[in-house]
Coordinates of C-alpha atoms in Angstrom, one line a residue:
X10 CA 72.6 127.2 114.7
X11 CA 70.1 128.7 112.4
X12 CA 70.6 130.6 109.2
X13 CA 74.3 130.7 109.5
X14 CA 74.4 132.2 113.1
X15 CA 74.5 131.0 116.5
X16 CA 70.9 131.3 117.6
X17 CA 71.7 130.0 121.1
X18 CA 75.1 129.2 122.6
X19 CA 75.8 128.7 126.4
X20 CA 78.1 126.7 128.4
X21 CA 77.1 124.6 131.5
X22 CA 79.2 123.3 134.3
X23 CA 83.0 123.3 134.4
X24 CA 85.7 122.6 131.9
X25 CA 88.3 122.2 134.8
X26 CA 87.0 121.4 138.0
X27 CA 90.4 121.7 139.9
X28 CA 90.9 125.1 138.6
X29 CA 87.1 126.2 138.3
X30 CA 87.1 127.0 134.7
X31 CA 83.7 127.4 133.4
X32 CA 82.5 126.0 130.1
X33 CA 81.8 128.5 127.2
X34 CA 81.1 128.5 123.5
X35 CA 84.8 128.7 123.0
X36 CA 85.9 125.6 125.0
X37 CA 87.4 122.8 123.1
X38 CA 86.0 119.4 123.4
X39 CA 87.1 115.9 122.3
X40 CA 84.2 115.1 120.0
X41 CA 84.9 111.4 119.7
X42 CA 83.5 109.6 116.6
X43 CA 81.8 113.1 115.5
X44 CA 85.4 113.7 114.1
X45 CA 84.9 111.0 111.4
X46 CA 83.3 113.4 109.1
X47 CA 86.5 115.5 108.8
X48 CA 88.5 112.5 108.2
X49 CA 86.3 111.6 105.4
X50 CA 86.3 115.2 104.3
X51 CA 90.2 114.8 103.8
X52 CA 90.0 111.9 101.7
X53 CA 87.2 113.5 99.6
X54 CA 89.6 116.3 99.0
X55 CA 92.5 114.0 97.9
X56 CA 89.9 112.5 95.5
X57 CA 89.4 115.9 94.1
X58 CA 93.1 116.3 93.9
X59 CA 93.2 113.1 91.7
X60 CA 95.7 111.5 94.1
X61 CA 93.2 108.5 95.1
X62 CA 89.8 107.0 94.5
X63 CA 87.2 105.9 96.9
X64 CA 87.3 102.4 95.0
X65 CA 91.0 101.9 95.3
X66 CA 91.9 98.7 97.1
X67 CA 93.3 99.7 100.6
X68 CA 96.4 97.5 100.2
X69 CA 97.4 99.8 97.5
X70 CA 98.5 102.4 100.3
X71 CA 98.9 100.0 103.2
X72 CA 100.5 96.7 101.8
X73 CA 101.1 95.3 105.2
X74 CA 97.4 94.6 105.7
X75 CA 96.6 90.8 105.1
X76 CA 95.1 89.8 101.9
X77 CA 91.8 88.4 102.7
X78 CA 90.8 87.1 99.2
X79 CA 88.7 89.8 98.1
X80 CA 89.5 93.7 98.1
X81 CA 88.7 96.0 100.7
X82 CA 88.3 99.4 99.1
X83 CA 88.6 103.0 100.8
X84 CA 85.0 103.4 100.5
X85 CA 84.5 100.1 102.4
X86 CA 86.4 101.8 105.2
X87 CA 84.5 105.0 105.2
X88 CA 81.0 103.1 105.0
X89 CA 81.7 100.7 107.9
X90 CA 81.3 97.9 105.4
X91 CA 84.9 96.4 105.5
X92 CA 84.5 93.6 107.8
X93 CA 87.6 94.4 109.7
X94 CA 87.7 94.1 113.6
X95 CA 87.6 97.2 115.6
X96 CA 91.0 98.2 116.6
X97 CA 89.8 100.0 119.9
X98 CA 88.5 96.6 121.0
X99 CA 91.7 94.6 119.9
X100 CA 93.9 97.0 121.7
X101 CA 91.8 96.6 125.1
X102 CA 91.9 92.8 124.5
X103 CA 95.6 92.9 123.8
X104 CA 95.8 94.3 127.4
X105 CA 96.3 98.2 126.8
X106 CA 94.5 100.4 129.2
X107 CA 93.2 103.9 128.3
X108 CA 95.8 105.4 130.3
X109 CA 98.7 104.0 128.5
X110 CA 100.1 105.7 125.2
X111 CA 99.4 103.8 122.2
X112 CA 100.6 104.9 118.7
X113 CA 99.8 104.6 115.1
X114 CA 102.4 102.1 114.7
X115 CA 101.2 99.9 117.5
X116 CA 97.5 99.9 116.3
X117 CA 98.6 99.3 112.8
X118 CA 100.7 96.2 113.6
X119 CA 98.0 94.8 115.6
X120 CA 95.5 95.3 112.8
X121 CA 97.8 93.7 110.5
X122 CA 98.0 90.6 112.7
X123 CA 94.3 89.8 112.2
X124 CA 93.9 86.8 110.0
X125 CA 90.0 87.0 109.6
X126 CA 87.2 89.5 109.0
X127 CA 83.9 89.8 110.6
X128 CA 82.2 89.3 107.3
X129 CA 83.0 89.6 103.5
X130 CA 83.5 93.3 102.5
X131 CA 80.6 95.1 101.2
X132 CA 78.2 92.4 102.6
X133 CA 76.9 94.4 105.6
X134 CA 77.2 97.6 107.6
X135 CA 78.9 97.2 110.8
X136 CA 80.5 100.1 112.7
X137 CA 84.1 99.7 113.1
X138 CA 86.7 102.4 114.0
X139 CA 89.5 100.5 112.3
X140 CA 88.4 102.1 108.9
X141 CA 88.7 105.4 109.9
X142 CA 92.0 105.0 111.7
X143 CA 93.4 103.3 108.4
X144 CA 92.0 106.4 106.5
X145 CA 94.2 108.7 108.5
X146 CA 97.2 106.3 107.5
X147 CA 96.2 106.6 104.0
X148 CA 96.1 110.6 104.2
X149 CA 99.4 110.5 105.6
X150 CA 101.0 108.1 103.0
X151 CA 99.3 110.0 100.0
X152 CA 99.9 113.6 101.0
X153 CA 102.9 113.4 103.2
X154 CA 101.1 115.2 105.8
X155 CA 99.6 113.7 109.1
X156 CA 95.7 113.9 109.2
X157 CA 96.3 116.6 111.9
X158 CA 98.4 118.6 109.4
X159 CA 96.4 118.0 106.5
X160 CA 93.1 118.9 107.9
X161 CA 94.6 122.1 109.6
X162 CA 96.0 123.2 106.2
X163 CA 93.1 122.2 103.8
X164 CA 90.0 122.5 106.1
X165 CA 90.3 124.5 109.4
X166 CA 92.6 127.5 108.2
X167 CA 90.7 128.2 105.1
X168 CA 87.5 128.2 107.3
X169 CA 89.0 130.1 110.0
X170 CA 88.5 127.2 112.5
X171 CA 91.5 128.5 114.4
X172 CA 90.9 126.5 117.7
X173 CA 90.3 123.0 116.0
X174 CA 92.9 120.4 116.2
X175 CA 93.3 116.6 116.1
X176 CA 95.2 115.6 119.1
X177 CA 97.8 113.1 117.7
X178 CA 100.1 113.5 120.8
X179 CA 99.1 112.6 124.2
X180 CA 101.2 115.4 125.8
X181 CA 100.1 118.2 123.5
X182 CA 98.6 121.3 124.9
X183 CA 95.3 122.3 123.6
X184 CA 94.4 125.8 124.9
X185 CA 91.0 126.2 126.4
X186 CA 90.1 122.7 126.3
X187 CA 87.8 120.7 128.6
X188 CA 88.8 117.9 130.6
X189 CA 87.0 114.8 130.5
X190 CA 85.5 113.4 134.0
X191 CA 83.4 110.5 135.1
X192 CA 81.1 110.1 138.1
X193 CA 82.8 108.5 141.2
X194 CA 81.4 106.3 143.7
X195 CA 81.3 108.9 146.2
X196 CA 78.9 111.2 144.3
X197 CA 81.9 113.4 143.2
X198 CA 83.9 113.2 139.8
X199 CA 87.2 111.8 138.8
X200 CA 89.4 112.2 135.5
X201 CA 88.2 110.2 132.7
X202 CA 90.7 110.6 129.8
X203 CA 92.6 108.5 127.3
X204 CA 96.2 108.8 126.2
X205 CA 95.8 106.7 122.8
X206 CA 97.3 108.9 120.1
X207 CA 95.5 107.2 117.2
X208 CA 93.4 109.8 115.0
X209 CA 90.8 109.4 112.1
X210 CA 88.1 107.7 114.1
X211 CA 88.3 110.3 116.9
X212 CA 90.6 112.6 118.7
X213 CA 89.4 116.0 117.2
X214 CA 89.1 118.9 119.6
X215 CA 86.3 121.4 118.4
X216 CA 84.5 124.5 119.9
X217 CA 81.1 125.5 119.3
X218 CA 82.1 128.6 117.6
X219 CA 84.3 126.5 115.2
X220 CA 81.7 124.2 114.6
X221 CA 79.3 126.9 113.0
X222 CA 82.1 127.6 110.4
X223 CA 82.1 124.0 109.5
X224 CA 78.4 123.6 109.6
X225 CA 78.0 126.7 107.2
X226 CA 80.4 125.0 104.6
X227 CA 77.5 122.6 103.8
X228 CA 75.3 125.6 102.8
X229 CA 78.2 127.7 101.2
X230 CA 81.0 125.3 100.6
X231 CA 84.3 127.3 100.5
X232 CA 86.3 124.1 101.0
X233 CA 85.8 121.3 98.5
X234 CA 82.8 123.1 96.7
X235 CA 79.4 121.4 96.3
X236 CA 81.4 118.0 95.3
X237 CA 82.8 117.7 98.9
X238 CA 79.2 118.0 100.4
X239 CA 77.7 115.7 98.0
X240 CA 80.3 112.9 98.4
X241 CA 80.1 113.3 102.5
X242 CA 76.4 112.9 102.2
X243 CA 76.0 110.1 99.6
X244 CA 74.5 107.1 101.5
X245 CA 76.2 103.8 101.0
X246 CA 75.0 100.7 99.2
X247 CA 75.8 97.1 100.1
X248 CA 76.7 94.3 97.6
X249 CA 73.0 93.0 97.4
X250 CA 71.8 96.7 96.4
X251 CA 70.4 97.7 99.8
X252 CA 71.1 101.3 100.9
X253 CA 72.4 102.1 104.3
X254 CA 71.9 105.2 106.3
X255 CA 75.7 105.8 106.6
X256 CA 77.1 107.9 104.2
X257 CA 80.8 109.0 104.5
X258 CA 81.4 110.2 108.1
X259 CA 77.9 111.1 108.3
X260 CA 74.4 109.4 109.1
X261 CA 71.7 110.5 106.7
X262 CA 68.1 109.7 107.8
X263 CA 65.0 111.5 109.1
X264 CA 63.7 112.6 112.4
X265 CA 60.0 112.9 112.9
X266 CA 59.7 113.0 109.1
X267 CA 62.5 115.8 108.5
X268 CA 65.6 115.1 106.8
X269 CA 68.7 114.9 109.3
X270 CA 72.4 114.6 108.6
X271 CA 74.2 113.8 111.8
X272 CA 76.7 111.9 113.9
X273 CA 77.4 111.3 117.6
X274 CA 80.6 110.8 119.5
X275 CA 81.4 108.9 122.7
X276 CA 84.9 108.4 124.0
X277 CA 86.1 108.0 127.6
X278 CA 85.1 111.2 129.3
X279 CA 83.6 113.0 126.3
X280 CA 80.2 112.8 124.4
X281 CA 79.0 114.9 121.5
X282 CA 75.9 115.3 119.2
X283 CA 76.1 117.1 115.9
X284 CA 72.7 117.0 114.3
X285 CA 72.0 119.0 111.0
X286 CA 68.7 119.7 109.4
X287 CA 69.5 121.1 105.9
X288 CA 66.1 122.2 104.7
X289 CA 65.5 124.1 108.0
X290 CA 69.1 125.5 107.9
X291 CA 69.2 124.5 111.6
X292 CA 71.8 122.4 113.4
X293 CA 71.9 121.5 117.1
X294 CA 75.3 120.8 118.5
X295 CA 76.0 119.5 122.1
X296 CA 79.4 119.0 123.6
X297 CA 80.0 117.3 127.0
X298 CA 82.9 116.3 129.3
X299 CA 81.2 113.7 131.6
X300 CA 80.4 110.1 131.3
X301 CA 76.7 109.3 131.9
X302 CA 75.2 112.0 129.9
X303 CA 73.5 111.3 126.5
X304 CA 73.7 114.2 124.3
X305 CA 71.8 112.6 121.3
X306 CA 68.8 112.5 123.5
X307 CA 69.2 116.0 124.6
X308 CA 69.7 117.2 121.0
X309 CA 66.3 115.4 120.0
X310 CA 64.6 117.3 122.8
X311 CA 65.9 120.6 121.5
X312 CA 64.9 119.7 118.0
X313 CA 61.4 119.1 119.4
X314 CA 61.1 122.7 120.6
X315 CA 62.9 124.6 117.9
X316 CA 61.6 122.5 114.9
X317 CA 58.1 122.0 116.5
X318 CA 56.2 123.2 113.4
X319 CA 58.1 121.3 110.9
X320 CA 58.4 118.0 112.6
X321 CA 55.7 115.3 112.1
X322 CA 53.5 114.4 115.2
X323 CA 55.3 112.2 117.6
X324 CA 53.8 108.7 117.8
X325 CA 52.4 108.2 121.4
X326 CA 53.7 105.5 123.6
X327 CA 51.4 103.0 125.1
X328 CA 51.6 104.9 128.4
X329 CA 50.7 108.2 126.9
X330 CA 47.7 106.8 124.9
X331 CA 46.4 105.3 128.3
X332 CA 47.0 108.6 130.2
X333 CA 45.3 110.8 127.5
X334 CA 42.2 108.4 127.5
X335 CA 42.1 108.1 131.3
X336 CA 41.9 104.2 130.8
X337 CA 44.2 101.5 129.5
X338 CA 44.3 101.5 125.6
X339 CA 43.0 98.1 124.2
X340 CA 46.2 97.8 122.3
X341 CA 48.4 98.4 125.6
X342 CA 50.5 95.6 126.6
X343 CA 49.9 94.4 130.0
X344 CA 52.6 95.1 132.7
X345 CA 55.5 92.7 131.7
X346 CA 54.7 89.6 133.9
X347 CA 57.6 87.6 135.2
X348 CA 59.5 85.6 132.5
X349 CA 57.6 87.2 129.5
X350 CA 60.5 89.2 128.2
X351 CA 63.2 88.6 130.9
X352 CA 65.9 86.1 129.8
X353 CA 69.1 85.7 127.9
X354 CA 69.2 86.3 124.2
X355 CA 71.9 85.0 121.7
X356 CA 72.7 86.7 118.5
X357 CA 74.0 83.6 116.4
X358 CA 76.3 85.3 114.0
X359 CA 78.2 87.7 116.2
X360 CA 77.8 85.8 119.3
X361 CA 76.6 88.7 121.3
X362 CA 74.6 87.9 124.5
X363 CA 71.9 90.2 125.9
X364 CA 70.3 89.7 129.1
X365 CA 67.0 91.2 129.9
X366 CA 66.3 91.5 133.6
X367 CA 63.2 92.5 135.7
X368 CA 63.8 94.9 138.5
X369 CA 60.8 95.7 140.9
X370 CA 58.4 94.9 138.1
X371 CA 60.0 96.8 135.3
X372 CA 62.5 95.6 132.7
X373 CA 66.1 96.5 132.1
X374 CA 69.0 95.6 129.6
X375 CA 72.1 94.6 131.3
X376 CA 75.0 96.6 129.3
X377 CA 78.6 96.5 130.4
X378 CA 77.8 95.3 133.9
X379 CA 75.1 97.9 134.6
X380 CA 71.3 97.9 134.4
X381 CA 69.6 100.3 131.8
X382 CA 66.0 100.6 132.1
X383 CA 63.5 99.9 129.4
X384 CA 60.6 102.1 128.7
X385 CA 57.5 100.7 127.0
X386 CA 56.6 102.3 123.8
X387 CA 54.1 99.6 122.5
X388 CA 53.2 96.1 123.1
X389 CA 56.5 94.7 122.1
X390 CA 59.0 97.7 121.8
X391 CA 60.9 99.4 124.6
X392 CA 63.3 102.4 124.7
X393 CA 66.7 101.8 126.1
X394 CA 67.1 104.5 128.8
X395 CA 68.2 107.8 126.9
X396 CA 70.2 106.1 124.3
X397 CA 69.0 106.4 120.6
X398 CA 68.1 102.8 120.6
X399 CA 65.1 100.5 121.1
X400 CA 64.7 96.8 122.0
X401 CA 62.1 95.0 120.0
X402 CA 60.6 91.6 120.7
X403 CA 58.8 88.9 118.8
X404 CA 56.5 86.8 120.8
X405 CA 55.2 83.2 120.3
X406 CA 51.6 82.1 120.3
X407 CA 51.7 82.1 124.1
X408 CA 52.7 85.7 124.3
X409 CA 56.3 84.9 125.4
X410 CA 59.3 86.5 123.7
X411 CA 61.3 84.2 121.6
X412 CA 63.6 86.8 119.9
X413 CA 64.7 90.2 120.3
X414 CA 66.5 93.1 118.5
X415 CA 68.5 95.7 119.6
X416 CA 68.3 98.6 117.2
X417 CA 70.5 101.6 117.5
X418 CA 70.3 104.7 115.5
X419 CA 67.4 103.1 113.5
X420 CA 69.3 100.3 112.2
X421 CA 67.7 96.8 111.5
X422 CA 69.7 95.1 114.4
X423 CA 70.6 91.2 114.4
X424 CA 68.0 89.0 115.7
X425 CA 68.9 87.3 119.2
X426 CA 67.3 84.1 120.1
X427 CA 66.1 83.4 123.6
X428 CA 68.0 80.5 125.3
X429 CA 68.2 78.7 128.5
X430 CA 72.0 78.7 129.8
X431 CA 73.6 75.2 130.4
X432 CA 74.6 74.3 133.9
X433 CA 77.8 72.5 133.9
X434 CA 79.1 70.8 137.2
X435 CA 82.1 72.1 138.7
X436 CA 84.0 68.9 137.3
X437 CA 82.8 69.8 133.8
X438 CA 83.9 73.5 134.3
X439 CA 87.3 72.4 135.5
X440 CA 88.2 71.0 132.0
X441 CA 88.4 74.5 130.5
X442 CA 91.0 75.8 132.8
X443 CA 94.5 76.4 131.3
X444 CA 96.6 78.9 129.4
X445 CA 95.7 80.2 126.1
X446 CA 97.5 82.1 123.5
X447 CA 96.2 84.1 120.7
X448 CA 98.6 84.9 117.9
X449 CA 96.4 87.5 116.5
X450 CA 96.3 89.7 120.0
X451 CA 100.0 88.5 121.0
X452 CA 98.8 87.6 124.5
X453 CA 98.3 84.6 126.8
X454 CA 95.1 84.3 128.9
X455 CA 95.2 82.1 131.9
X456 CA 91.7 80.9 132.6
X457 CA 91.2 79.5 136.2
X458 CA 88.5 78.1 138.4
X459 CA 87.5 80.4 141.4
X460 CA 84.6 79.8 143.4
X461 CA 83.0 77.4 141.0
X462 CA 83.3 79.9 138.1
X463 CA 85.8 80.4 135.2
X464 CA 87.8 83.8 135.5
X465 CA 90.4 85.2 132.8
X466 CA 93.5 86.1 134.8
X467 CA 94.6 89.0 132.4
X468 CA 98.4 89.9 132.6
X469 CA 97.7 93.5 132.9
X470 CA 94.8 95.8 133.6
X471 CA 92.7 96.7 130.4
X472 CA 89.6 98.6 129.5
X473 CA 87.5 95.5 129.2
X474 CA 88.4 94.5 132.7
X475 CA 88.9 90.8 131.5
X476 CA 89.3 89.4 135.0
X477 CA 85.6 89.2 135.5
X478 CA 83.7 85.8 135.9
X479 CA 82.5 83.9 132.8
X480 CA 78.9 82.6 132.9
X481 CA 77.8 79.5 131.1
X482 CA 75.8 80.1 127.9
X483 CA 75.5 77.2 125.4
X484 CA 77.4 73.9 125.0
X485 CA 81.1 74.7 125.4
X486 CA 80.4 78.4 125.6
X487 CA 80.8 80.9 128.2
X488 CA 80.2 84.7 128.2
X489 CA 81.4 87.7 130.4
X490 CA 78.6 89.9 131.3
X491 CA 80.7 92.9 132.2
X492 CA 82.4 93.4 128.7
X493 CA 80.3 91.3 126.5
X494 CA 82.9 88.5 125.4
X495 CA 81.7 85.3 124.2
X496 CA 84.1 82.3 124.2
X497 CA 83.4 79.4 122.1
X498 CA 85.7 76.6 123.3
X499 CA 86.8 73.9 120.5
X500 CA 87.7 70.2 121.1
X501 CA 89.7 67.7 119.1
X502 CA 88.4 64.3 117.8
X503 CA 88.9 62.7 121.3
X504 CA 86.8 65.4 123.1
X505 CA 89.9 67.4 124.5
X506 CA 89.8 71.1 124.6
X507 CA 92.0 72.6 122.0
X508 CA 91.3 76.4 122.4
X509 CA 88.5 79.0 122.0
X510 CA 87.1 81.4 119.6
X511 CA 86.6 84.9 121.0
X512 CA 83.8 87.3 119.9
X513 CA 83.1 90.6 121.4
X514 CA 81.5 93.8 120.2
X515 CA 82.7 94.5 116.5
X516 CA 85.1 91.5 116.8
X517 CA 84.3 87.9 115.8
X518 CA 86.3 84.6 116.1
X519 CA 89.5 85.7 117.5
X520 CA 91.6 82.6 117.8
X521 CA 93.2 81.4 121.2
X522 CA 95.1 78.1 121.2
X523 CA 95.5 76.0 124.5
X524 CA 99.1 76.1 125.5
X525 CA 99.0 74.3 129.0
X526 CA 96.1 72.5 130.6

């Protein structure tokens, strides 16, 4: 999109494989978290109406939330600085599969059961879908309209976005939408779609043609005026004064020296990238209905072409510098030798475990049970597949990595310390078996010993496949490589197991108590 018009718009592949319906610029896609800017815009309109303030305590509108001892504001929700655990992960840990129908009331009840935060509100930025789901609840309680109805009346209709809709009922019909797919094990495809009904953090269906109308509102604001545009693009600030790249429903940063306003989206079967370059009046939008495709990387490649004259020169990688000179660069890192980078790394605060493995002489990061190749950028930095992420290592005097950081979308990332996993005996592992109950999730997890390893015997199939084996980590701690769970067992004064604290992506220290050894 350039200068207020579609410079290039084309559909690739099929919106519906069974009926052989092709994708066109009029096809509607679930854009996942790219939806968040529309939720933030809805709250900004209510601010303009004088019906709420970004500084309001969330419990003013959602009193059923626990009192955590310090206020969580609406802006904390929109900036991802609330400390609230991610409700998507909570639903999965509670045993809900994506094929099941889950409602606003179920999600809100589960959020209200949480007794601890990931961190004090305002102290750090950590992405959480809970904030934007709660924002949708606030819109409904303040305006009397669901987010779907409010956004249609106040944003979509005034802008002529006639094909845009929030999917807040699993059975609703959306004309012209693309179905979501995932590659299957036979080289074909299978349906990959969710029936969760929550909105705010996602669930918006948008076409390329309607996306242009929304995009133009940032240059000639017919909805909300300049104040709306400014509020959505105002970057957040932490309690210590640090500025973060996240504004309200949008990231604001630079790409190769050019200011960029953007947000991606990933939800089962759907992936999206919406990147705006305001000074160039250019936006690149990619919607996709298949897992395994990374639109953000594709959007960057398009930007490299259409904005070639405006972008700063790209810093060559180690391999590129060596190739250009015809000989290895004196600053080039040697081919990663065994054990130099490969190993296990633990983020102390969030209890995330990262595993770097070596496969045929090349490094890879294990994510969700699959191996993602690492591409060397310089002596200690590696790009993570096609994701907008890098892994940075810190080496000791002997040249061996001692810490690593996974940096996503340019954030700082938390330092992860290399560790050597403990090796408990079968009898020592047997001491952890039993049934554990979580009052925060309302579930019982039986943990059993199978083949010398601990496994979680989940009561029902869930997104996180919690039946996978647990690998020993540190003392009294195990982790699940397939879904990133970290279980820190606790003991009483006599040394007996009393339970464990569970941490996973965007969720920390969910308590489980031993019910039956």
